[in-house]
XYZ file of C-alpha atoms in Angstrom:
328
model
C -8.391 -50.703 -12.585
C -5.103 -52.567 -12.860
C -3.495 -49.897 -14.971
C -4.391 -47.930 -12.315
C -3.581 -50.474 -9.423
C -0.187 -51.120 -11.278
C 0.336 -47.208 -10.342
C -0.320 -46.991 -6.915
C 1.863 -49.725 -6.333
C 4.437 -48.380 -8.012
C 4.383 -45.464 -6.725
C 4.761 -47.092 -2.934
C 7.958 -48.789 -4.201
C 9.237 -45.683 -5.479
C 9.108 -43.488 -2.157
C 10.029 -46.563 -0.450
C 13.254 -47.170 -2.570
C 14.040 -42.688 -2.429
C 13.533 -43.080 1.270
C 16.271 -45.789 1.325
C 18.839 -43.941 -0.620
C 17.405 -40.506 2.150
C 17.885 -43.453 5.067
C 22.027 -43.614 3.279
C 22.452 -40.521 3.926
C 20.846 -40.276 6.790
C 23.743 -42.405 8.099
C 25.886 -40.388 6.292
C 25.949 -37.164 8.204
C 23.605 -35.600 6.177
C 20.279 -35.513 8.386
C 20.171 -37.024 10.782
C 18.415 -40.689 11.018
C 15.132 -40.315 13.591
C 15.711 -40.110 17.634
C 12.261 -40.412 18.898
C 13.859 -39.324 22.293
C 14.492 -36.751 20.412
C 11.865 -35.706 17.885
C 9.441 -36.345 19.709
C 8.745 -38.257 23.450
C 8.842 -35.663 26.105
C 8.831 -39.253 28.193
C 10.977 -41.926 26.991
C 9.183 -44.307 23.943
C 5.259 -43.042 25.351
C 3.992 -40.029 25.225
C 0.046 -38.841 24.364
C -0.517 -34.947 22.507
C -3.290 -33.956 20.272
C -2.794 -32.099 17.836
C -5.508 -28.859 16.213
C -4.499 -27.212 12.824
C -6.309 -25.360 9.980
C -6.666 -26.526 6.326
C -6.123 -24.053 3.325
C -7.451 -26.096 0.355
C -6.578 -25.170 -2.958
C -7.510 -26.554 -6.622
C -9.273 -29.342 -4.935
C -12.375 -31.210 -6.805
C -14.375 -34.017 -6.776
C -17.015 -35.566 -9.433
C -18.700 -38.097 -10.655
C -20.191 -38.733 -14.868
C -21.942 -42.140 -16.846
C -22.349 -42.749 -20.099
C -25.740 -43.073 -22.062
C -27.715 -46.426 -21.959
C -28.373 -46.797 -24.669
C -25.846 -44.631 -27.278
C -22.735 -43.986 -28.004
C -22.245 -40.724 -25.339
C -19.370 -41.120 -23.197
C -20.413 -39.844 -21.193
C -23.634 -37.932 -21.719
C -23.554 -36.237 -17.745
C -20.978 -35.065 -15.283
C -21.408 -32.955 -12.360
C -18.316 -31.397 -11.016
C -17.337 -30.002 -7.993
C -13.645 -27.739 -7.596
C -13.216 -26.365 -3.828
C -11.160 -24.213 -1.717
C -12.594 -24.345 0.931
C -11.205 -24.199 4.906
C -10.609 -27.292 7.297
C -9.989 -27.648 10.724
C -8.557 -31.219 11.953
C -7.640 -32.373 14.993
C -5.624 -35.443 15.532
C -5.501 -37.179 18.502
C -1.857 -39.554 18.944
C -0.387 -41.876 20.838
C 2.743 -44.496 21.190
C 3.938 -47.007 23.167
C 7.179 -48.893 22.933
C 7.309 -47.349 18.870
C 4.021 -48.669 17.744
C 2.098 -44.910 16.761
C -1.671 -44.914 16.672
C -3.260 -41.994 15.083
C -7.833 -40.988 15.160
C -8.236 -37.911 13.228
C -10.945 -35.886 11.844
C -11.106 -32.535 10.082
C -13.485 -30.491 8.675
C -15.644 -27.606 6.211
C -15.567 -24.191 8.963
C -16.593 -21.970 6.004
C -19.341 -23.203 3.548
C -19.773 -20.459 0.539
C -17.444 -22.308 -2.545
C -15.994 -19.014 -4.884
C -15.725 -22.024 -7.467
C -18.873 -22.742 -8.923
C -20.553 -26.435 -9.797
C -21.049 -27.945 -12.393
C -23.618 -29.999 -14.300
C -22.890 -31.179 -18.276
C -24.834 -32.814 -20.429
C -23.997 -34.530 -24.256
C -28.413 -35.790 -25.073
C -27.971 -35.708 -29.051
C -26.843 -39.654 -29.314
C -26.048 -38.522 -33.475
C -23.043 -36.310 -32.058
C -22.305 -37.532 -29.066
C -19.016 -35.111 -28.251
C -21.389 -32.460 -28.567
C -21.915 -30.612 -25.240
C -25.621 -29.710 -25.331
C -25.679 -28.290 -22.280
C -24.106 -26.031 -19.220
C -25.213 -25.491 -16.283
C -23.251 -22.933 -13.118
C -24.261 -22.846 -9.470
C -23.086 -21.724 -6.263
C -22.108 -24.746 -3.946
C -22.120 -24.627 0.136
C -19.927 -27.050 0.320
C -20.039 -29.444 4.126
C -17.512 -31.911 3.623
C -15.425 -34.205 6.342
C -12.876 -36.821 6.556
C -11.318 -39.032 9.734
C -8.755 -41.058 9.627
C -7.606 -44.355 11.569
C -3.854 -45.558 11.169
C -1.098 -46.433 13.286
C 2.915 -47.088 12.065
C 6.011 -48.745 13.294
C 9.799 -49.253 12.759
C 11.270 -50.506 9.650
C 13.518 -53.110 10.461
C 17.080 -52.216 10.082
C 15.977 -48.319 8.479
C 15.703 -45.924 11.366
C 14.169 -43.142 9.515
C 11.025 -44.971 8.553
C 8.321 -46.936 9.501
C 5.867 -47.926 7.687
C 2.010 -47.255 8.186
C -1.293 -49.281 7.780
C -4.432 -47.577 7.783
C -8.210 -46.173 6.873
C -10.147 -43.121 5.954
C -13.566 -42.372 5.337
C -14.697 -38.733 3.207
C -17.928 -37.010 2.484
C -18.177 -34.761 0.815
C -21.966 -32.802 0.907
C -23.042 -30.381 -1.694
C -25.696 -28.704 -3.044
C -26.265 -26.244 -6.418
C -28.122 -23.091 -5.441
C -29.387 -20.700 -7.940
C -27.727 -20.936 -11.699
C -27.998 -20.668 -14.599
C -28.231 -23.357 -17.452
C -27.128 -22.493 -21.027
C -28.564 -24.690 -23.880
C -28.184 -25.331 -27.929
C -29.938 -28.805 -28.490
C -33.580 -29.379 -27.051
C -33.658 -33.019 -26.993
C -37.204 -33.366 -27.724
C -38.025 -31.410 -30.961
C -34.489 -33.083 -32.050
C -33.668 -29.323 -32.943
C -30.708 -26.881 -32.144
C -31.225 -23.519 -30.863
C -30.213 -21.443 -28.176
C -31.072 -20.593 -24.709
C -29.979 -19.998 -21.614
C -33.274 -20.183 -18.296
C -32.953 -19.152 -14.632
C -32.367 -21.879 -11.929
C -34.203 -20.229 -8.598
C -33.335 -21.650 -5.082
C -31.545 -25.394 -4.563
C -31.889 -27.023 -7.536
C -29.512 -30.186 -7.305
C -28.154 -32.290 -3.903
C -25.221 -34.542 -4.660
C -22.344 -36.157 -2.622
C -20.319 -38.585 -2.343
C -18.610 -40.835 0.217
C -15.171 -43.075 0.247
C -13.800 -45.214 2.147
C -9.672 -47.208 1.861
C -7.027 -49.002 3.415
C -4.178 -48.288 2.822
C -1.225 -48.778 3.135
C 1.890 -47.199 3.592
C 5.606 -45.903 4.815
C 6.682 -42.668 6.589
C 9.971 -41.014 6.059
C 10.950 -38.231 9.350
C 14.424 -37.178 9.987
C 15.117 -34.051 12.168
C 17.380 -32.160 9.638
C 19.717 -29.741 12.060
C 20.327 -25.791 10.325
C 22.903 -24.959 12.609
C 24.922 -27.002 10.340
C 23.651 -25.903 6.929
C 23.119 -22.512 8.301
C 27.320 -22.122 9.245
C 26.445 -21.928 12.961
C 22.985 -20.387 13.846
C 21.584 -21.828 16.472
C 18.630 -23.430 15.142
C 16.800 -25.892 17.134
C 16.489 -29.134 14.270
C 13.468 -29.102 11.636
C 11.790 -32.571 11.938
C 10.461 -33.873 8.429
C 8.439 -36.103 7.535
C 7.084 -37.302 4.608
C 4.207 -39.965 3.884
C 3.799 -41.608 0.915
C 0.239 -44.550 1.028
C -1.562 -46.264 -1.862
C -5.023 -47.315 -0.691
C -8.307 -49.258 -2.374
C -11.477 -47.724 -2.369
C -14.973 -48.540 -2.722
C -16.980 -45.877 -2.809
C -20.656 -44.349 -2.819
C -22.142 -40.901 -5.045
C -25.926 -39.714 -4.700
C -27.287 -37.155 -6.736
C -30.435 -35.986 -6.724
C -31.999 -33.444 -9.358
C -34.793 -31.361 -6.609
C -36.518 -29.980 -9.822
C -36.910 -32.582 -11.856
C -36.766 -35.438 -9.329
C -34.748 -37.556 -10.288
C -32.024 -39.413 -9.069
C -28.182 -41.580 -9.859
C -26.770 -43.344 -7.102
C -23.182 -44.770 -8.608
C -21.454 -47.145 -6.320
C -18.020 -48.019 -7.193
C -14.757 -49.200 -6.720
C -11.012 -47.913 -7.332
C -7.708 -47.087 -6.256
C -6.439 -44.306 -3.824
C -2.657 -42.460 -3.967
C -1.829 -39.495 -0.780
C 1.131 -37.813 -0.833
C 1.671 -36.154 2.487
C 5.331 -33.020 4.136
C 5.909 -31.213 7.176
C 8.101 -29.182 8.616
C 8.025 -28.735 12.340
C 9.857 -27.374 15.392
C 9.868 -28.744 18.749
C 9.750 -26.235 21.190
C 9.069 -27.893 25.022
C 5.741 -29.676 25.238
C 4.567 -27.502 22.320
C 4.905 -28.347 18.017
C 4.748 -26.746 15.397
C 4.000 -28.063 11.748
C 3.755 -26.398 8.377
C 2.941 -29.686 6.228
C 1.138 -29.727 2.308
C -0.934 -32.666 1.494
C -1.376 -34.217 -2.105
C -4.391 -37.350 -2.541
C -6.220 -38.273 -5.005
C -9.560 -41.721 -5.969
C -9.783 -43.037 -8.834
C -12.619 -45.026 -9.269
C -15.377 -46.891 -11.438
C -18.620 -48.920 -10.882
C -22.767 -49.269 -12.185
C -24.619 -46.460 -11.632
C -28.947 -46.817 -10.802
C -31.527 -44.510 -11.849
C -35.178 -44.796 -11.504
C -35.863 -47.066 -14.481
C -32.364 -48.882 -15.231
C -28.681 -50.006 -13.499
C -25.607 -48.798 -16.374
C -22.867 -49.858 -16.230
C -19.205 -47.856 -16.423
C -20.346 -44.524 -14.630
C -17.082 -42.907 -13.003
C -16.685 -41.419 -9.672
C -13.449 -39.239 -9.021
C -11.929 -36.808 -6.941
C -8.812 -34.563 -6.449
C -7.807 -32.949 -3.235
C -4.505 -30.368 -2.426
C -4.476 -28.278 0.961
C -1.674 -25.861 2.961
C -1.039 -26.183 6.757
C -0.671 -24.944 9.724
C -0.324 -27.455 13.306
C 0.309 -26.916 16.620
C 0.491 -29.953 18.828
C 0.632 -30.237 22.939
C 2.156 -33.726 24.342
C 0.184 -34.998 27.537
């Protein structure tokens, strides 16, 4: 846990060092320093705006695992949920006297996922590294995120803003119409290959994370006309945000066919990087963005018969997005 925390703190520290360097370059004229009147504020030192966007996730997943108790297997069971959903995002922002406040929600607009949900078990205590059971199934992700944040300028660094916020996320999946494959029967203690169909829904899984985060924002107009040698372009608005977070999580697994459940309560750290580039056209703004974020937590799992320490829950998401914003 401490090593993950140190990495997260180091990540944000490296961001501030890089931002300071870019701010110095801005003063030399390579990129222009942030000017709210130019970049964001049609009404001077205050504004309201509304953003609507689409986000396409790729190579994203959420997972959990638990150790045996008693037994040497670690893990003894793992659930993995990759997804590639498209989200819709809505964000409202307001700025007054340099303090900006943001409220954002995003959620899935399609539920069928191309990647399959996976369930793996290591049931032989005499051979704890041998995976003995594996199932794969269709999944129907229902996911949402919410983000509440505020940011303001960092004194002495005209291109930088400090940001703090509170982020919520929930990922829900239903394993449906799968197949289970195995090479070991823990009831008879014998090895032998088998496969069985798992018709209909057979696992309900959900993860719920709460994050308190802090970090920095570097934003600067980039003069394309100067770079491209006289071509007339609107300045490209660049924005980089990086933050680290304390995370608390609650994960729930319900095996419908066997009527058993597990609940993991966990704590850990998270990290997040977002890069966007946009153009202002009067009262409108259009952006392309890329986003990368991760969560690592550990804690205790509650089963119908016991509590087990050493459980883990983690998640990683990547997306590309396109946004449109109107200023009021």
